[in-house]
Amino acid sequence: MVLRLDKILSDMGWGTRKETRKLIKKGLVSVNSIIIRDPAYKVNPDESNIQVGEEKVVYQKYIYVMLNKPAGYLSATEDETAMTVLDLLSPQDRAFHPFPVGRLDKDTEGLLIITNDGKLGHILTTPKKKVPKTYYAVVKGRVTEEDREAFALGVVLEDGYKTKPGELTIVKEGETSEIKLVIYEGKYHQVKRMFRAVGKEVLYLKRLGMGELFLDESLELGQYRQLREKELELLCAR
Ligand code: URA
């Protein structure tokens, strides 16, 4: 794959195209130890040693991160007023033009995969693949065995849609309950609406897992990290 030198640098977070053009024209960029001053110079980044000053440019086409999404951020790439999950990424990582895979509500926390790999995004969100999504929730009201059975059969939402079976585990029963729920589809506000269908209200919601990938609990809210090779393999194996 042969690309323009200014594009490679801006894709890797060295600045806008205008800025990387300037860097190149100033003679700060070398390819295989030869200073290149032409921004349109074509190079295969996988086979060449590109450097800005002493710093090697490692070319990567795709980015895959797991974010521990905090409440208050939209699962979108841009918004006129609200902060989006991309605001939590560094400028270098944003330069890959990534997008969140699937949506978490503004007030939902937990695992969100962010990538610029459209193919993986599609695999994980297409209803055909029935990718499991695991949630933890705090629910107002006593979640019961009957709710577990109702979820296992599928519940009818307020718009008449009958959900696919979900696996409900009661973690703590009480006036306020704690549960885990695995669902295989991703309708709008699905978990909250499933509880509403059995007369209960979700007070707090966090996604723990998507497919076989689970949130790294060492990530603080708002923190993220690149997926490890093994984790990516788990997701791509679908
Ligand atoms: N279900 C919801 O209700 N909200 C989410 O953010 C995810 C699943």
CSV table of C-alpha atoms and ligand atoms in Angstrom, one decimal:
chain,number,residue,atom,x,y,z
A,1,MET,CA,0.0,0.0,0.0
A,2,VAL,CA,1.5,3.3,-1.2
A,3,LEU,CA,0.4,6.5,0.4
A,4,ARG,CA,1.4,10.2,0.3
A,5,LEU,CA,3.9,11.1,3.0
A,6,ASP,CA,1.8,14.0,4.4
A,7,LYS,CA,-1.2,11.7,4.7
A,8,ILE,CA,0.7,9.1,6.6
A,9,LEU,CA,1.9,11.7,9.1
A,10,SER,CA,-1.4,13.2,9.6
A,11,ASP,CA,-3.1,9.8,10.0
A,12,MET,CA,-0.5,9.0,12.7
A,13,GLY,CA,-1.4,12.2,14.6
A,14,TRP,CA,1.5,14.5,13.6
A,15,GLY,CA,-1.0,17.3,12.7
A,16,THR,CA,-3.4,18.3,10.1
A,17,ARG,CA,-2.5,17.8,6.4
A,18,LYS,CA,-1.4,21.5,6.3
A,19,GLU,CA,0.8,21.1,9.4
A,20,THR,CA,2.4,17.8,8.1
A,21,ARG,CA,3.1,19.4,4.7
A,22,LYS,CA,5.0,22.2,6.6
A,23,LEU,CA,7.0,19.6,8.6
A,24,ILE,CA,8.0,17.9,5.4
A,25,LYS,CA,8.9,21.1,3.6
A,26,LYS,CA,11.0,22.2,6.5
A,27,GLY,CA,13.1,19.1,6.0
A,28,LEU,CA,12.2,17.4,9.3
A,29,VAL,CA,11.0,14.2,7.7
A,30,SER,CA,13.1,11.3,6.4
A,31,VAL,CA,12.3,8.1,4.6
A,32,ASN,CA,15.0,5.4,4.8
A,33,SER,CA,17.4,8.1,6.2
A,34,ILE,CA,16.9,10.5,3.2
A,35,ILE,CA,15.2,13.8,3.9
A,36,ILE,CA,12.1,14.1,1.8
A,37,ARG,CA,10.8,17.6,1.1
A,38,ASP,CA,7.9,16.7,-1.2
A,39,PRO,CA,4.6,16.2,0.8
A,40,ALA,CA,3.2,14.2,-2.2
A,41,TYR,CA,6.1,11.8,-2.1
A,42,LYS,CA,4.6,8.2,-2.3
A,43,VAL,CA,5.8,5.6,0.2
A,44,ASN,CA,4.8,2.2,1.5
A,45,PRO,CA,4.7,2.8,5.3
A,46,ASP,CA,4.9,-0.9,6.1
A,47,GLU,CA,8.2,-1.3,4.2
A,48,SER,CA,10.0,2.1,4.9
A,49,ASN,CA,11.5,3.7,7.9
A,50,ILE,CA,9.8,7.0,8.2
A,51,GLN,CA,11.1,9.4,10.8
A,52,VAL,CA,10.2,12.9,12.1
A,53,GLY,CA,13.5,14.1,13.5
A,54,GLU,CA,14.7,11.2,15.6
A,55,GLU,CA,11.3,9.8,16.1
A,56,LYS,CA,10.2,6.7,14.2
A,57,VAL,CA,6.7,6.9,12.7
A,58,VAL,CA,4.9,3.5,13.2
A,59,TYR,CA,2.2,3.2,10.7
A,60,GLN,CA,-1.0,1.6,11.8
A,61,LYS,CA,-4.1,1.5,9.7
A,62,TYR,CA,-6.6,0.6,12.3
A,63,ILE,CA,-7.2,1.5,15.9
A,64,TYR,CA,-9.1,-0.6,18.4
A,65,VAL,CA,-9.7,0.7,21.9
A,66,MET,CA,-11.8,-0.3,24.9
A,67,LEU,CA,-13.2,2.6,26.8
A,68,ASN,CA,-14.7,2.6,30.3
A,69,LYS,CA,-17.4,5.1,29.3
A,70,PRO,CA,-18.5,7.5,32.0
A,71,ALA,CA,-22.0,8.9,32.2
A,72,GLY,CA,-22.4,12.3,30.5
A,73,TYR,CA,-20.9,11.4,27.1
A,74,LEU,CA,-22.8,10.6,23.9
A,75,SER,CA,-21.9,7.5,21.9
A,76,ALA,CA,-21.4,9.6,18.7
A,77,THR,CA,-18.6,11.0,16.7
A,78,GLU,CA,-19.8,14.6,17.0
A,79,ASP,CA,-22.5,16.7,18.6
A,80,GLU,CA,-23.2,20.4,18.6
A,81,THR,CA,-23.4,20.8,22.3
A,82,ALA,CA,-22.8,17.6,24.3
A,83,MET,CA,-19.4,15.9,24.8
A,84,THR,CA,-18.9,12.7,22.8
A,85,VAL,CA,-16.9,9.6,23.7
A,86,LEU,CA,-14.3,10.8,21.1
A,87,ASP,CA,-13.6,13.8,23.4
A,88,LEU,CA,-12.0,11.2,25.8
A,89,LEU,CA,-9.4,10.1,23.2
A,90,SER,CA,-6.0,11.7,22.6
A,91,PRO,CA,-5.6,13.8,19.4
A,92,GLN,CA,-3.3,11.1,18.1
A,93,ASP,CA,-6.0,8.5,18.5
A,94,ARG,CA,-8.7,10.8,17.1
A,95,ALA,CA,-6.6,11.2,14.0
A,96,PHE,CA,-7.7,7.6,13.0
A,97,HIS,CA,-11.3,8.9,12.7
A,98,PRO,CA,-12.7,6.2,14.9
A,99,PHE,CA,-16.3,5.7,15.8
A,100,PRO,CA,-18.0,3.9,18.7
A,101,VAL,CA,-19.3,0.4,18.0
A,102,GLY,CA,-22.9,0.4,19.0
A,103,ARG,CA,-24.5,2.9,21.4
A,104,LEU,CA,-24.6,3.3,25.1
A,105,ASP,CA,-27.0,5.8,26.4
A,106,LYS,CA,-25.6,9.1,27.7
A,107,ASP,CA,-26.1,8.0,31.3
A,108,THR,CA,-24.8,4.4,30.8
A,109,GLU,CA,-21.3,3.5,31.8
A,110,GLY,CA,-18.9,0.7,30.9
A,111,LEU,CA,-17.5,-1.1,27.9
A,112,LEU,CA,-17.5,0.7,24.6
A,113,ILE,CA,-15.3,-0.4,21.7
A,114,ILE,CA,-14.0,2.4,19.5
A,115,THR,CA,-12.4,1.6,16.2
A,116,ASN,CA,-12.1,2.8,12.6
A,117,ASP,CA,-12.5,-0.7,11.3
A,118,GLY,CA,-15.9,-0.6,9.7
A,119,LYS,CA,-15.9,-4.3,9.1
A,120,LEU,CA,-15.5,-5.2,12.7
A,121,GLY,CA,-18.0,-2.5,13.6
A,122,HIS,CA,-20.5,-4.2,11.3
A,123,ILE,CA,-19.8,-7.7,12.6
A,124,LEU,CA,-20.4,-6.6,16.2
A,125,THR,CA,-23.6,-4.7,15.6
A,126,THR,CA,-25.4,-6.6,12.9
A,127,PRO,CA,-28.5,-8.4,14.4
A,128,LYS,CA,-27.6,-11.5,12.3
A,129,LYS,CA,-24.6,-12.3,14.5
A,130,LYS,CA,-26.5,-12.1,17.7
A,131,VAL,CA,-23.5,-10.8,19.6
A,132,PRO,CA,-24.2,-11.1,23.4
A,133,LYS,CA,-24.0,-8.0,25.4
A,134,THR,CA,-23.6,-8.3,29.2
A,135,TYR,CA,-24.9,-5.6,31.5
A,136,TYR,CA,-24.9,-4.9,35.2
A,137,ALA,CA,-27.8,-2.8,36.5
A,138,VAL,CA,-29.1,-1.4,39.7
A,139,VAL,CA,-32.9,-1.7,39.6
A,140,LYS,CA,-35.6,0.0,41.7
A,141,GLY,CA,-37.8,-2.7,43.0
A,142,ARG,CA,-37.5,-6.3,43.8
A,143,VAL,CA,-36.3,-8.3,40.8
A,144,THR,CA,-37.8,-11.8,41.1
A,145,GLU,CA,-37.7,-15.3,39.7
A,146,GLU,CA,-40.8,-14.4,37.6
A,147,ASP,CA,-38.8,-11.6,36.0
A,148,ARG,CA,-36.0,-14.0,35.2
A,149,GLU,CA,-38.5,-16.3,33.6
A,150,ALA,CA,-40.2,-13.5,31.7
A,151,PHE,CA,-36.9,-12.3,30.3
A,152,ALA,CA,-35.9,-15.9,29.3
A,153,LEU,CA,-39.1,-16.0,27.2
A,154,GLY,CA,-38.8,-12.4,25.9
A,155,VAL,CA,-40.9,-9.5,27.2
A,156,VAL,CA,-43.2,-7.2,25.2
A,157,LEU,CA,-42.0,-3.6,25.2
A,158,GLU,CA,-44.3,-0.6,25.2
A,159,ASP,CA,-44.2,-0.3,21.4
A,160,GLY,CA,-45.4,-4.0,21.0
A,161,TYR,CA,-42.0,-5.4,20.2
A,162,LYS,CA,-41.3,-8.8,21.8
A,163,THR,CA,-37.6,-9.1,22.7
A,164,LYS,CA,-35.5,-12.1,22.1
A,165,PRO,CA,-34.7,-14.2,25.2
A,166,GLY,CA,-32.4,-12.6,27.7
A,167,GLU,CA,-30.5,-14.2,30.5
A,168,LEU,CA,-31.2,-12.5,33.8
A,169,THR,CA,-29.1,-13.2,36.9
A,170,ILE,CA,-30.2,-11.7,40.2
A,171,VAL,CA,-27.0,-10.6,42.0
A,172,LYS,CA,-28.7,-8.9,45.0
A,173,GLU,CA,-32.4,-9.0,45.8
A,174,GLY,CA,-34.1,-6.2,47.8
A,175,GLU,CA,-36.1,-3.0,47.5
A,176,THR,CA,-33.3,-2.1,45.2
A,177,SER,CA,-31.9,-5.0,43.3
A,178,GLU,CA,-28.7,-5.7,41.5
A,179,ILE,CA,-28.7,-7.8,38.4
A,180,LYS,CA,-26.7,-9.0,35.4
A,181,LEU,CA,-28.4,-9.4,32.1
A,182,VAL,CA,-27.2,-10.9,28.8
A,183,ILE,CA,-29.1,-9.8,25.7
A,184,TYR,CA,-28.4,-10.7,22.0
A,185,GLU,CA,-29.9,-7.7,20.3
A,186,GLY,CA,-29.5,-3.9,20.8
A,187,LYS,CA,-32.8,-2.1,20.5
A,188,TYR,CA,-32.9,1.5,21.6
A,189,HIS,CA,-32.8,1.7,25.5
A,190,GLN,CA,-33.3,-2.0,25.5
A,191,VAL,CA,-32.4,-2.9,29.0
A,192,LYS,CA,-34.3,0.0,30.6
A,193,ARG,CA,-37.3,-0.8,28.5
A,194,MET,CA,-37.2,-4.5,29.4
A,195,PHE,CA,-37.3,-3.6,33.1
A,196,ARG,CA,-40.1,-1.1,32.4
A,197,ALA,CA,-42.0,-4.0,30.8
A,198,VAL,CA,-42.0,-5.8,34.1
A,199,GLY,CA,-42.8,-2.6,36.1
A,200,LYS,CA,-39.3,-1.7,37.3
A,201,GLU,CA,-36.9,1.1,36.8
A,202,VAL,CA,-33.2,0.9,36.0
A,203,LEU,CA,-31.3,3.3,38.2
A,204,TYR,CA,-27.8,2.6,37.1
A,205,LEU,CA,-26.6,0.7,34.0
A,206,LYS,CA,-23.1,-0.4,33.0
A,207,ARG,CA,-22.0,-2.6,30.1
A,208,LEU,CA,-19.6,-5.3,31.2
A,209,GLY,CA,-19.1,-7.3,28.0
A,210,MET,CA,-19.6,-7.4,24.3
A,211,GLY,CA,-19.1,-10.8,22.7
A,212,GLU,CA,-16.4,-12.6,24.6
A,213,LEU,CA,-14.7,-9.3,25.4
A,214,PHE,CA,-15.1,-8.0,29.0
A,215,LEU,CA,-14.3,-4.6,30.4
A,216,ASP,CA,-10.9,-4.3,32.0
A,217,GLU,CA,-11.9,-3.3,35.5
A,218,SER,CA,-8.5,-1.6,36.1
A,219,LEU,CA,-9.7,1.1,33.7
A,220,GLU,CA,-11.1,4.1,35.6
A,221,LEU,CA,-14.2,5.8,34.2
A,222,GLY,CA,-13.1,7.8,31.2
A,223,GLN,CA,-9.9,5.8,30.7
A,224,TYR,CA,-9.2,3.6,27.7
A,225,ARG,CA,-6.6,1.4,26.3
A,226,GLN,CA,-5.7,-0.4,23.0
A,227,LEU,CA,-7.1,-3.9,22.7
A,228,ARG,CA,-4.6,-6.6,23.0
A,229,GLU,CA,-4.0,-9.0,20.2
A,230,LYS,CA,-5.8,-11.9,21.9
A,231,GLU,CA,-8.8,-9.6,22.7
A,232,LEU,CA,-9.0,-8.5,19.1
A,233,GLU,CA,-8.8,-12.1,17.9
A,234,LEU,CA,-11.8,-12.9,20.2
A,235,LEU,CA,-13.9,-10.2,18.6
A,236,CYS,CA,-12.8,-11.0,15.0
A,237,ALA,CA,-13.5,-14.7,15.4
A,238,ARG,CA,-17.2,-14.0,15.1
B,1,URA,N1,-29.8,-0.7,27.2
B,1,URA,C1,-30.2,0.5,27.6
B,1,URA,O1,-31.3,0.7,28.1
B,1,URA,N2,-29.2,1.5,27.6
B,1,URA,C2,-28.0,1.3,27.1
B,1,URA,O2,-27.2,2.2,27.1
B,1,URA,C3,-27.6,0.0,26.7
B,1,URA,C4,-28.6,-1.0,26.7
